[in-house]
Amino acid sequence: MLVLTNNHQLELLTDDIAPVPKLGKIKPFRTQLLKWIGNKQQQADLIISFFPKQFNTYFEPFLGSGGVLGVLAPKKAVASDTFAPLIQIWQTLHNHKELLKKQYAERYALIAQLGKKTAYESVRANYNRIPNGADLLYLCRACYGGVVRFRKNDGYMSTPVGIHDPITPDSFNKRVDIWHIRTQGACFLHLDFAEAMKQAKEGDLVYCDPPYSDSQAILYGAQTFSLQRLFNSIAACKARGVFVVLSIDGTKYSGRKLCNIAIPNGLFEREAFINVGRSMLKRFQMDGKSLENHEVRDRLLLTF
C-alpha cells in the first residue's frame, strides 16, 4: 500500500510567504477564494505529494480557482489561464488587493438594495454585456452550486442565483488577505496553455488541470479544448527535462465507469487515482438529489 506524506509540500514553502509549523500535524489549507468547477483544493495535499522533491519554477497553465497553487504556495510560479476575466481577478489580488475587496463589497451591497435574486441578475447582466473580473468574482461566490457555466455559441453566463447567501465582505476580505500572501510568488498571465508551457525550462514543474472531456463541456473554453494539443505540449516539456503532472478524467459513478482517454504510449511514466468525492457538477444537474452513486476519482498522470 502506498503511503503518502506532505513532506514535499513543506520543502517548497518559505517562512515569509506561507509559515507552517515545523512539528506536529499541519492543518490543511481549505479556505477558498473562488468557487469553481473542478477545484482541487480538497485534494491538493495528496496531489502535491506526487510532485518531485525539488524543482525550480512551478507552472499552472489551467489556473481556474488556483486550489493547488494556494496550498503549495510556491516561491516562484507562473499561473495562467486563457479566460481573461478570471485572470483579471488574480491580477487584482496580486497587485491591488484592496480594490478586489472593494469590488466584491460593492456588488454585495446590491443585496440590501435590490434583494438577492435581483442583485445577482443585475451583476450577471452586466457581466454578459461586458465580461470582466469584478462581476465574475461575485457571480462565482453567489451562483447556484458554484457552477459557473457558459453557452457555447456566445459565452453567455447562464447559472441562476444560489439558494445560499454569499459570504459577507468581512469574511471575503480575510480570504483576500490570506490568498494575497500565499500567492506572492506567482506571476499571473492571460495565456493559452501551450504558450505558457513553452516557458517552462529543465527542472521546472508543470501541473495541468484542463477541462475534462467527459464531464465539463459547459465550462468556459471547454468546447474548443484539444486534449491532443495538450499532449503535444506535455511531450515537448518532457523532452526539455520539465516535470509534468496531469489531472484528467478517471472513474465516475463510484467506480462503475472508467473514462476512456486515448493516452499516447510512453508519454507518462506512472499514474495514480485520486478520490475527489461526489461530483459538484452532478450535484448541480441533479438539483440536490442523492449523490451516493456519483463518487468520482481523477486520474493523475506523471512524466517522471
XYZ file of N, CA and C in Angstrom, residues 7-268:
786
model
N 5.586 15.849 3.009
C 6.962 16.344 3.120
C 7.367 17.195 1.932
N 6.926 16.779 0.732
C 7.297 17.534 -0.467
C 6.788 18.965 -0.378
N 5.563 19.121 0.100
C 4.969 20.445 0.190
C 5.769 21.333 1.132
N 6.183 20.798 2.267
C 6.864 21.609 3.269
C 8.166 22.178 2.741
N 8.871 21.388 1.920
C 10.160 21.842 1.426
C 10.026 22.990 0.440
N 8.817 23.220 -0.087
C 8.619 24.245 -1.100
C 8.061 25.535 -0.536
N 7.764 25.558 0.751
C 7.193 26.749 1.359
C 8.267 27.579 2.021
N 8.125 28.884 1.960
C 9.066 29.766 2.636
C 8.400 30.372 3.853
N 9.169 30.602 4.889
C 8.607 31.098 6.138
C 7.974 32.469 5.980
N 8.518 33.291 5.073
C 7.983 34.640 4.943
C 6.726 34.679 4.092
N 6.534 33.689 3.237
C 5.354 33.682 2.375
C 4.224 32.858 2.989
N 4.512 31.668 3.462
C 3.457 30.801 3.982
C 3.978 30.025 5.172
N 4.034 30.649 6.347
C 4.587 29.981 7.511
C 3.793 28.745 7.901
N 4.501 27.680 8.230
C 3.864 26.447 8.666
C 4.594 25.938 9.900
N 3.920 25.205 10.764
C 4.592 24.655 11.935
C 5.612 23.612 11.535
N 6.700 23.529 12.251
C 7.761 22.592 11.939
C 7.481 21.206 12.508
N 6.698 21.145 13.580
C 6.423 19.878 14.222
C 4.917 19.684 14.344
N 4.516 18.421 14.485
C 3.113 18.134 14.685
C 2.334 18.143 13.382
N 1.051 17.947 13.499
C 0.201 17.874 12.327
C -0.026 19.256 11.719
N -0.139 19.287 10.410
C -0.369 20.529 9.685
C -1.847 20.595 9.322
N -2.489 21.670 9.679
C -3.889 21.839 9.331
C -4.002 22.139 7.842
N -4.750 21.340 7.097
C -4.869 21.566 5.648
C -5.414 22.959 5.344
N -4.902 23.563 4.283
C -5.378 24.878 3.866
C -6.607 24.679 2.990
N -7.772 25.052 3.495
C -9.026 24.787 2.789
C -9.820 26.065 2.487
N -9.311 27.225 2.866
C -10.035 28.475 2.640
C -10.025 28.830 1.163
N -11.187 28.865 0.523
C -11.280 29.129 -0.909
C -11.520 30.613 -1.179
N -10.869 31.119 -2.210
C -11.142 32.473 -2.672
C -12.323 32.467 -3.636
N -12.296 31.544 -4.594
C -13.338 31.423 -5.606
C -13.983 30.049 -5.532
N -15.237 29.976 -5.959
C -15.876 28.692 -6.205
C -15.750 28.407 -7.690
N -15.373 27.171 -8.020
C -15.121 26.863 -9.431
C -15.213 25.365 -9.636
N -15.845 24.948 -10.719
C -15.933 23.522 -11.025
C -14.532 22.945 -11.220
N -14.299 21.782 -10.647
C -13.004 21.124 -10.793
C -11.970 21.602 -9.797
N -12.375 22.443 -8.835
C -11.428 22.929 -7.827
C -10.747 21.757 -7.135
N -9.413 21.811 -7.043
C -8.646 20.698 -6.481
C -8.113 20.995 -5.079
N -8.644 21.991 -4.416
C -8.066 22.375 -3.134
C -8.203 21.276 -2.080
N -9.323 20.559 -2.099
C -9.510 19.480 -1.137
C -8.508 18.350 -1.347
N -8.081 18.155 -2.596
C -7.165 17.061 -2.922
C -5.722 17.537 -3.110
N -5.479 18.836 -2.910
C -4.177 19.411 -3.253
C -3.030 18.773 -2.479
N -3.213 18.509 -1.192
C -2.127 17.911 -0.413
C -1.709 16.569 -1.006
N -2.692 15.770 -1.395
C -2.390 14.465 -1.976
C -1.726 14.612 -3.340
N -2.229 15.515 -4.166
C -1.617 15.756 -5.483
C -0.173 16.222 -5.315
N 0.047 17.154 -4.390
C 1.390 17.699 -4.165
C 2.352 16.621 -3.692
N 1.847 15.622 -2.987
C 2.727 14.559 -2.502
C 3.355 13.764 -3.641
N 2.783 13.852 -4.846
C 3.353 13.196 -6.017
C 4.363 14.077 -6.750
N 4.445 15.348 -6.408
C 5.367 16.253 -7.081
C 6.815 15.840 -6.796
N 7.741 16.188 -7.698
C 9.157 15.900 -7.417
C 9.615 16.616 -6.157
N 10.587 16.043 -5.497
C 11.049 16.591 -4.225
C 11.655 17.976 -4.397
N 12.289 18.212 -5.524
C 12.882 19.519 -5.809
C 12.542 19.922 -7.239
N 12.211 21.175 -7.418
C 12.006 21.718 -8.757
C 12.205 23.217 -8.691
N 12.272 23.834 -9.843
C 12.512 25.279 -9.910
C 11.174 26.028 -9.946
N 10.819 26.596 -11.076
C 9.565 27.358 -11.173
C 8.375 26.423 -11.335
N 7.301 26.751 -10.631
C 6.050 26.000 -10.725
C 5.140 26.664 -11.746
N 4.598 25.883 -12.676
C 3.671 26.386 -13.697
C 2.298 25.745 -13.507
N 1.254 26.568 -13.565
C -0.112 26.050 -13.562
C -0.876 26.743 -14.686
N -0.908 26.120 -15.900
C -1.459 26.782 -17.085
C -2.976 26.688 -17.242
N -3.650 25.973 -16.340
C -5.122 25.949 -16.305
C -5.518 26.372 -14.896
N -5.341 27.627 -14.583
C -5.362 28.077 -13.194
C -6.713 27.885 -12.519
N -7.808 28.285 -13.183
C -9.107 28.173 -12.537
C -9.119 28.901 -11.204
N -9.544 28.205 -10.161
C -9.619 28.801 -8.825
C -8.340 28.612 -8.026
N -7.293 28.065 -8.653
C -5.967 28.031 -8.037
C -5.847 27.183 -6.790
N -6.620 26.101 -6.692
C -6.599 25.297 -5.482
C -5.238 24.722 -5.144
N -4.558 24.177 -6.131
C -3.233 23.591 -5.881
C -2.205 24.690 -5.643
N -2.276 25.755 -6.413
C -1.359 26.879 -6.227
C -1.460 27.421 -4.800
N -2.675 27.607 -4.303
C -2.865 28.178 -2.979
C -2.323 27.299 -1.875
N -2.482 25.995 -2.007
C -1.973 25.074 -0.995
C -0.453 24.967 -1.083
N 0.069 24.902 -2.289
C 1.513 24.783 -2.481
C 2.255 26.034 -2.053
N 1.698 27.207 -2.342
C 2.337 28.494 -2.033
C 3.805 28.499 -2.448
N 4.100 28.308 -3.732
C 5.493 28.182 -4.182
C 6.251 29.508 -4.125
N 7.564 29.387 -4.047
C 8.408 30.581 -4.032
C 8.342 31.322 -5.364
N 8.232 30.563 -6.465
C 8.205 31.171 -7.790
C 7.246 30.381 -8.665
N 6.299 31.074 -9.299
C 5.303 30.386 -10.101
C 4.846 31.250 -11.262
N 4.430 30.583 -12.339
C 3.755 31.216 -13.459
C 2.362 30.602 -13.506
N 1.352 31.388 -13.158
C -0.027 30.918 -13.100
C -0.803 31.597 -14.220
N -1.450 30.816 -15.060
C -2.068 31.401 -16.249
C -3.375 30.705 -16.589
N -4.141 31.376 -17.434
C -5.404 30.828 -17.920
C -5.782 31.596 -19.175
N -6.548 30.944 -20.037
C -6.983 31.600 -21.269
C -8.224 32.454 -21.066
N -8.839 32.377 -19.887
C -10.076 33.087 -19.589
C -9.724 34.442 -18.983
N -9.837 35.516 -19.784
C -9.386 36.843 -19.374
C -10.049 37.366 -18.099
N -11.386 37.283 -17.942
C -11.989 37.798 -16.702
C -11.470 37.089 -15.451
N -11.205 35.804 -15.571
C -10.672 35.058 -14.434
C -9.284 35.556 -14.054
N -8.430 35.754 -15.041
C -7.078 36.247 -14.766
C -7.117 37.667 -14.215
N -8.100 38.461 -14.613
C -8.249 39.799 -14.030
C -8.407 39.715 -12.512
N -9.166 38.725 -12.042
C -9.350 38.549 -10.598
C -8.006 38.287 -9.933
N -7.231 37.374 -10.486
C -5.953 37.009 -9.880
C -4.947 38.157 -9.954
N -4.939 38.877 -11.049
C -4.015 40.011 -11.168
C -4.380 41.118 -10.183
N -5.680 41.328 -9.980
C -6.102 42.327 -8.996
C -5.734 41.891 -7.591
N -5.919 40.611 -7.289
C -5.498 40.080 -5.988
C -4.018 40.345 -5.752
N -3.219 40.126 -6.763
C -1.764 40.238 -6.635
C -1.302 41.685 -6.532
N -1.912 42.554 -7.331
C -1.411 43.930 -7.442
C -2.222 44.978 -6.683
N -3.534 44.713 -6.500
C -4.406 45.716 -5.876
C -5.449 45.013 -5.011
N -5.005 44.366 -3.956
C -5.930 43.537 -3.177
C -7.068 44.359 -2.555
N -6.809 45.613 -2.181
C -7.871 46.429 -1.598
C -8.955 46.735 -2.633
N -8.571 46.869 -3.885
C -9.548 47.078 -4.954
C -10.430 45.839 -5.105
N -9.835 44.645 -4.989
C -10.610 43.410 -5.087
C -11.663 43.356 -3.977
N -11.277 43.748 -2.769
C -12.230 43.797 -1.657
C -13.362 44.782 -1.964
N -13.008 45.935 -2.493
C -13.997 46.969 -2.808
C -14.980 46.485 -3.880
N -14.468 45.810 -4.891
C -15.319 45.317 -5.969
C -16.353 44.327 -5.446
N -15.917 43.446 -4.569
C -16.860 42.480 -4.014
C -17.891 43.168 -3.124
N -17.426 44.080 -2.276
C -18.328 44.766 -1.342
C -19.397 45.567 -2.082
N -19.034 46.203 -3.190
C -19.999 46.993 -3.955
C -21.119 46.118 -4.507
N -20.770 44.947 -4.981
C -21.787 44.057 -5.542
C -22.603 43.379 -4.444
N -21.959 43.077 -3.344
C -22.681 42.506 -2.210
C -23.708 43.503 -1.670
N -23.373 44.782 -1.686
C -24.277 45.817 -1.167
C -25.575 45.895 -1.959
N -25.583 45.401 -3.192
C -26.805 45.430 -4.000
C -27.890 44.533 -3.415
N -27.493 43.550 -2.594
C -28.478 42.648 -1.995
C -29.445 43.437 -1.125
N -28.915 44.337 -0.300
C -29.763 45.150 0.574
C -30.654 46.089 -0.227
N -30.176 46.527 -1.383
C -30.936 47.475 -2.200
C -31.999 46.794 -3.060
N -31.635 45.634 -3.641
C -32.484 45.016 -4.659
C -33.044 43.654 -4.274
N -32.503 43.057 -3.220
C -32.824 41.666 -2.922
C -31.809 40.768 -3.596
N -31.610 39.567 -3.041
C -30.523 38.697 -3.511
C -30.670 38.311 -4.978
N -31.864 37.891 -5.391
C -32.060 37.414 -6.754
C -31.871 38.537 -7.767
N -32.505 39.685 -7.531
C -32.394 40.805 -8.476
C -30.977 41.359 -8.512
N -30.317 41.408 -7.361
C -28.934 41.879 -7.310
C -28.041 40.974 -8.145
N -28.225 39.668 -7.983
C -27.430 38.701 -8.748
C -27.679 38.853 -10.245
N -28.932 38.939 -10.619
C -29.264 39.049 -12.043
C -28.735 40.343 -12.643
N -28.673 41.402 -11.837
C -28.119 42.668 -12.306
C -26.622 42.535 -12.589
N -25.917 41.892 -11.675
C -24.476 41.682 -11.865
C -24.231 40.761 -13.054
N -25.039 39.714 -13.165
C -24.875 38.765 -14.279
C -25.139 39.444 -15.616
N -26.160 40.293 -15.672
C -26.465 41.005 -16.913
C -25.322 41.929 -17.306
N -24.735 42.590 -16.330
C -23.610 43.475 -16.621
C -22.405 42.681 -17.112
N -22.181 41.525 -16.477
C -21.076 40.674 -16.931
C -21.300 40.224 -18.375
N -22.515 39.820 -18.693
C -22.788 39.327 -20.039
C -22.716 40.425 -21.089
N -22.926 41.678 -20.679
C -22.717 42.798 -21.607
C -21.231 43.015 -21.853
N -20.460 43.053 -20.769
C -19.013 43.285 -20.857
C -18.327 42.351 -19.866
N -17.883 41.180 -20.291
C -17.236 40.237 -19.369
C -16.063 40.896 -18.640
N -16.034 40.752 -17.320
C -14.990 41.378 -16.519
C -14.801 40.608 -15.223
N -13.631 40.761 -14.630
C -13.280 40.014 -13.440
C -14.084 40.390 -12.213
N -14.404 41.672 -12.044
C -15.117 42.122 -10.854
C -16.499 41.475 -10.749
N -17.228 41.433 -11.857
C -18.535 40.786 -11.848
C -18.400 39.276 -11.697
N -17.445 38.682 -12.403
C -17.256 37.235 -12.339
C -16.950 36.784 -10.918
N -16.172 37.567 -10.201
C -15.830 37.250 -8.821
C -17.097 37.082 -7.976
N -18.006 38.050 -8.058
C -19.239 37.967 -7.281
C -20.108 36.803 -7.745
N -20.203 36.602 -9.055
C -21.014 35.507 -9.583
C -20.504 34.160 -9.102
N -19.197 33.999 -9.032
C -18.612 32.743 -8.544
C -19.056 32.447 -7.119
N -19.113 33.490 -6.297
C -19.468 33.307 -4.894
C -20.967 33.149 -4.696
N -21.785 33.671 -5.621
C -23.230 33.740 -5.395
C -24.058 32.828 -6.282
N -23.463 32.197 -7.286
C -24.252 31.403 -8.227
C -24.660 30.049 -7.627
N -25.607 29.412 -8.276
C -26.145 28.150 -7.794
C -25.099 27.042 -7.869
N -24.809 26.438 -6.722
C -23.894 25.304 -6.670
C -22.452 25.634 -6.988
N -22.131 26.918 -7.139
C -20.769 27.267 -7.508
C -20.396 26.850 -8.917
N -21.393 26.563 -9.753
C -21.155 26.091 -11.122
C -21.297 27.261 -12.090
N -20.189 27.801 -12.528
C -20.201 28.902 -13.491
C -20.212 28.287 -14.885
N -21.375 28.335 -15.545
C -21.494 27.686 -16.858
C -21.740 28.737 -17.936
N -21.342 28.402 -19.168
C -21.396 29.355 -20.270
C -22.004 28.706 -21.509
N -22.809 29.467 -22.243
C -23.346 28.967 -23.507
C -22.232 28.836 -24.531
N -22.303 27.801 -25.322
C -21.244 27.512 -26.288
C -21.134 28.572 -27.373
N -22.283 29.061 -27.872
C -22.230 29.916 -29.063
C -21.752 31.331 -28.781
N -22.027 31.858 -27.557
C -21.670 33.250 -27.313
C -21.019 33.504 -25.952
N -20.771 32.462 -25.161
C -20.114 32.641 -23.874
C -20.996 33.232 -22.794
N -22.322 33.266 -23.026
C -23.265 33.837 -22.062
C -23.225 33.035 -20.767
N -23.042 33.742 -19.637
C -23.038 33.092 -18.329
C -24.490 32.920 -17.896
N -24.922 31.673 -17.676
C -26.351 31.400 -17.515
C -26.751 30.831 -16.158
N -25.819 30.578 -15.258
C -26.155 29.971 -13.980
C -27.071 30.876 -13.157
N -28.149 30.339 -12.579
C -29.020 31.158 -11.730
C -28.389 31.426 -10.367
N -29.055 32.267 -9.592
C -28.568 32.608 -8.263
C -28.630 31.376 -7.363
N -27.717 31.281 -6.413
C -27.702 30.159 -5.491
C -28.742 30.302 -4.391
N -29.067 29.182 -3.750
C -30.011 29.217 -2.639
C -29.333 29.729 -1.361
N -28.009 29.697 -1.343
C -27.241 30.153 -0.188
C -27.033 31.669 -0.255
N -26.671 32.259 0.863
C -26.260 33.660 0.876
C -24.760 33.739 0.640
N -24.300 34.593 -0.256
C -22.853 34.730 -0.464
C -22.179 35.234 0.807
N -20.912 34.917 0.966
C -20.196 35.321 2.168
C -20.145 36.845 2.270
N -20.053 37.333 3.477
C -20.042 38.777 3.717
C -18.718 39.386 3.263
N -18.687 40.694 2.997
C -17.422 41.348 2.653
C -16.344 41.146 3.713
N -16.698 41.157 4.985
C -15.693 40.956 6.029
C -15.039 39.584 5.897
N -15.839 38.575 5.677
C -15.312 37.225 5.501
C -14.483 37.122 4.227
N -14.973 37.740 3.157
C -14.226 37.709 1.894
C -12.893 38.435 2.039
N -12.881 39.555 2.740
C -11.648 40.318 2.921
C -10.564 39.491 3.605
N -10.950 38.679 4.569
C -9.980 37.813 5.244
C -9.401 36.805 4.269
N -10.229 36.288 3.390
C -9.753 35.345 2.377
C -8.781 36.029 1.413
N -9.100 37.256 1.040
C -8.212 38.008 0.149
C -6.835 38.178 0.782
N -6.783 38.544 2.049
C -5.506 38.750 2.731
C -4.687 37.458 2.777
N -5.356 36.348 3.056
C -4.663 35.053 3.121
C -4.116 34.667 1.754
N -4.967 34.768 0.725
C -4.551 34.365 -0.616
C -3.503 35.318 -1.191
N -3.575 36.577 -0.846
C -2.567 37.527 -1.303
C -1.181 37.104 -0.820
N -1.103 36.663 0.416
C 0.186 36.221 0.969
C 0.640 34.928 0.303
N -0.263 33.982 0.175
C 0.117 32.654 -0.322
C 0.480 32.653 -1.803
N 0.070 33.668 -2.549
C 0.349 33.703 -3.993
C 1.343 34.788 -4.386
N 2.081 35.329 -3.425
C 3.025 36.396 -3.734
C 4.135 35.954 -4.669
N 4.441 34.678 -4.672
C 5.496 34.184 -5.555
C 5.052 33.972 -6.988
N 3.791 34.215 -7.280
C 3.246 33.904 -8.597
C 3.150 35.130 -9.494
N 3.335 34.892 -10.773
C 3.073 35.872 -11.818
C 1.837 35.388 -12.569
N 0.801 36.224 -12.661
C -0.463 35.815 -13.271
C -0.555 36.359 -14.696
N -0.746 35.437 -15.650
C -0.715 35.805 -17.058
C -1.952 35.293 -17.791
N -2.441 36.116 -18.727
C -3.518 35.692 -19.622
C -2.869 35.040 -20.836
N -2.809 33.696 -20.818
C -2.084 32.968 -21.849
C -2.782 31.660 -22.202
N -2.695 31.284 -23.444
C -3.037 29.939 -23.867
C -2.077 28.958 -23.190
N -2.570 27.781 -22.840
C -1.737 26.843 -22.091
C -0.455 26.461 -22.827
N -0.530 26.329 -24.145
C 0.661 25.937 -24.898
C 1.742 27.012 -24.828
N 1.329 28.283 -24.897
C 2.295 29.374 -24.796
C 2.907 29.425 -23.398
N 2.109 29.173 -22.394
C 2.633 29.164 -21.024
C 3.622 28.027 -20.830
N 3.291 26.861 -21.335
C 4.149 25.690 -21.142
C 5.461 25.800 -21.903
N 5.467 26.591 -22.977
C 6.715 26.809 -23.720
C 7.765 27.516 -22.858
N 7.322 28.252 -21.832
C 8.245 28.993 -20.977
C 8.951 28.096 -19.958
N 8.412 26.903 -19.730
C 8.988 26.016 -18.724
C 10.332 25.463 -19.194
N 11.300 25.471 -18.286
C 12.657 25.013 -18.593
C 12.988 23.756 -17.800
N 14.124 23.183 -18.111
C 14.572 21.980 -17.425
C 14.563 22.195 -15.907
N 13.977 21.247 -15.209
C 13.906 21.344 -13.761
C 12.672 22.048 -13.237
N 11.862 22.658 -14.125
C 10.607 23.274 -13.713
C 9.515 22.201 -13.600
N 8.419 22.561 -12.970
C 7.284 21.648 -12.807
C 6.033 22.286 -13.376
N 5.305 21.535 -14.196
C 4.030 21.982 -14.745
C 2.931 21.070 -14.218
N 1.926 21.672 -13.580
C 0.742 20.909 -13.182
C -0.420 21.338 -14.058
N -1.013 20.389 -14.772
C -2.112 20.664 -15.695
C -3.420 20.105 -15.152
N -4.415 20.952 -15.106
C -5.760 20.540 -14.695
C -6.747 21.093 -15.719
N -6.772 20.504 -16.927
C -7.578 21.050 -18.025
C -9.054 20.701 -17.868
N -9.912 21.271 -18.730
C -11.323 20.848 -18.740
C -11.401 19.354 -19.033
N -12.274 18.678 -18.340
C -12.417 17.232 -18.516
C -13.391 16.957 -19.650
N -12.954 16.211 -20.635
C -13.758 15.980 -21.830
C -15.021 15.187 -21.526
N -14.994 14.382 -20.453
C -16.140 13.535 -20.159
C -17.231 14.254 -19.384
N -16.891 15.405 -18.754
C -17.872 15.960 -17.825
C -17.966 17.482 -17.767
N -17.086 18.220 -18.425
C -17.045 19.655 -18.182
C -17.252 20.487 -19.442
N -18.124 20.036 -20.333
C -18.322 20.740 -21.603
C -18.991 22.096 -21.438
N -19.615 22.350 -20.277
C -20.318 23.625 -20.096
C -19.379 24.727 -19.617
N -18.115 24.403 -19.328
C -17.203 25.385 -18.775
C -16.597 26.244 -19.870
N -16.110 27.426 -19.461
C -15.525 28.345 -20.418
C -14.360 27.697 -21.153
N -14.390 27.718 -22.474
C -13.293 27.212 -23.285
C -13.253 25.711 -23.444
N -14.103 24.976 -22.694
C -14.039 23.518 -22.754
C -14.471 22.983 -24.113
N -15.368 23.717 -24.784
C -15.910 23.215 -26.046
C -14.841 23.156 -27.134
N -13.854 24.023 -27.068
C -12.825 24.062 -28.109
C -11.488 23.493 -27.632
N -11.458 22.985 -26.391
C -10.210 22.477 -25.854
C -9.794 21.194 -26.579
N -8.494 21.103 -26.924
C -7.947 19.932 -27.613
C -6.994 19.192 -26.689
N -7.399 17.994 -26.266
C -6.537 17.187 -25.408
C -5.268 16.763 -26.151
N -5.400 16.492 -27.451
C -4.222 16.100 -28.221
C -3.196 17.229 -28.266
N -3.668 18.448 -28.379
C -2.754 19.596 -28.370
C -2.037 19.697 -27.020
N -2.755 19.395 -25.937
C -2.109 19.387 -24.623
C -1.062 18.289 -24.546
N -1.383 17.104 -25.059
C -0.409 16.015 -25.057
C 0.859 16.416 -25.821
N 0.687 17.152 -26.917
C 1.855 17.611 -27.686
C 2.729 18.550 -26.847
N 2.089 19.442 -26.098
C 2.836 20.365 -25.238
C 3.529 19.618 -24.104
N 2.865 18.611 -23.566
C 3.472 17.813 -22.496
C 4.686 17.070 -23.023
N 4.574 16.506 -24.227
C 5.703 15.795 -24.819
C 6.891 16.729 -25.020
N 6.628 17.951 -25.469
C 7.711 18.914 -25.674
C 8.357 19.278 -24.340
N 7.551 19.443 -23.298
C 8.090 19.736 -21.965
C 8.961 18.584 -21.471
N 8.460 17.387 -21.606
C 9.205 16.212 -21.147
C 10.553 16.119 -21.849
N 10.565 16.413 -23.146
C 11.816 16.354 -23.910
C 12.828 17.391 -23.423
N 12.360 18.506 -22.847
C 13.257 19.538 -22.323
C 13.657 19.287 -20.877
N 13.172 18.211 -20.268
C 13.508 17.928 -18.886
C 12.603 18.606 -17.882
N 11.396 18.995 -18.330
C 10.403 19.601 -17.448
C 9.545 18.490 -16.841
N 9.289 18.551 -15.553
C 8.382 17.614 -14.902
C 6.941 18.034 -15.190
N 6.082 17.087 -15.574
C 4.682 17.405 -15.842
C 3.781 16.437 -15.074
N 2.781 17.008 -14.411
C 1.751 16.227 -13.733
C 0.404 16.647 -14.320
N -0.403 15.668 -14.704
C -1.679 15.949 -15.358
C -2.832 15.305 -14.600
N -3.836 16.107 -14.230
C -5.099 15.587 -13.720
C -6.061 15.455 -14.890
N -6.710 14.305 -14.999
C -7.609 14.070 -16.125
C -8.712 13.109 -15.681
N -9.702 12.905 -16.570
C -10.811 12.018 -16.242
C -10.315 10.659 -15.764
N -10.940 10.159 -14.689
C -10.586 8.848 -14.165
C -11.786 7.925 -14.154
N -12.434 7.783 -12.994
C -13.627 6.957 -12.906
C -14.796 7.780 -12.399
N -15.999 7.385 -12.813
C -17.233 8.042 -12.385
C -18.210 6.981 -11.884
N -19.335 7.460 -11.398
C -20.392 6.571 -10.898
C -19.842 5.562 -9.896
N -19.054 6.109 -8.929
C -18.493 5.307 -7.841
C -17.695 4.115 -8.367
N -16.943 4.360 -9.446
C -16.033 3.358 -9.990
C -16.628 2.484 -11.063
N -17.909 2.633 -11.360
C -18.538 1.760 -12.352
C -18.197 2.155 -13.786
N -17.684 3.385 -13.970
C -17.306 3.812 -15.315
C -15.864 4.295 -15.308
N -15.035 3.712 -16.141
C -13.671 4.188 -16.360
C -13.681 5.044 -17.617
N -13.379 6.329 -17.475
C -13.417 7.238 -18.627
C -12.346 6.844 -19.637
N -12.754 6.712 -20.866
C -11.861 6.242 -21.920
C -11.103 7.423 -22.525
N -9.826 7.543 -22.176
C -8.981 8.619 -22.683
C -7.849 8.010 -23.501
N -7.674 8.502 -24.723
C -6.605 7.986 -25.601
C -5.283 8.621 -25.189
N -4.557 7.962 -24.303
C -3.293 8.485 -23.779
C -2.138 7.957 -24.627
N -1.290 8.840 -25.161
C -0.182 8.395 -26.010
C 0.755 7.436 -25.266
N 1.148 6.387 -25.936
C 2.066 5.418 -25.350
C 3.414 6.073 -25.049
N 3.929 5.808 -23.858
C 5.264 6.272 -23.499
C 5.352 7.699 -23.008
N 4.249 8.453 -23.051
C 4.309 9.847 -22.632
C 4.419 9.970 -21.112
N 3.699 9.115 -20.396
C 3.704 9.176 -18.939
C 4.371 7.935 -18.358
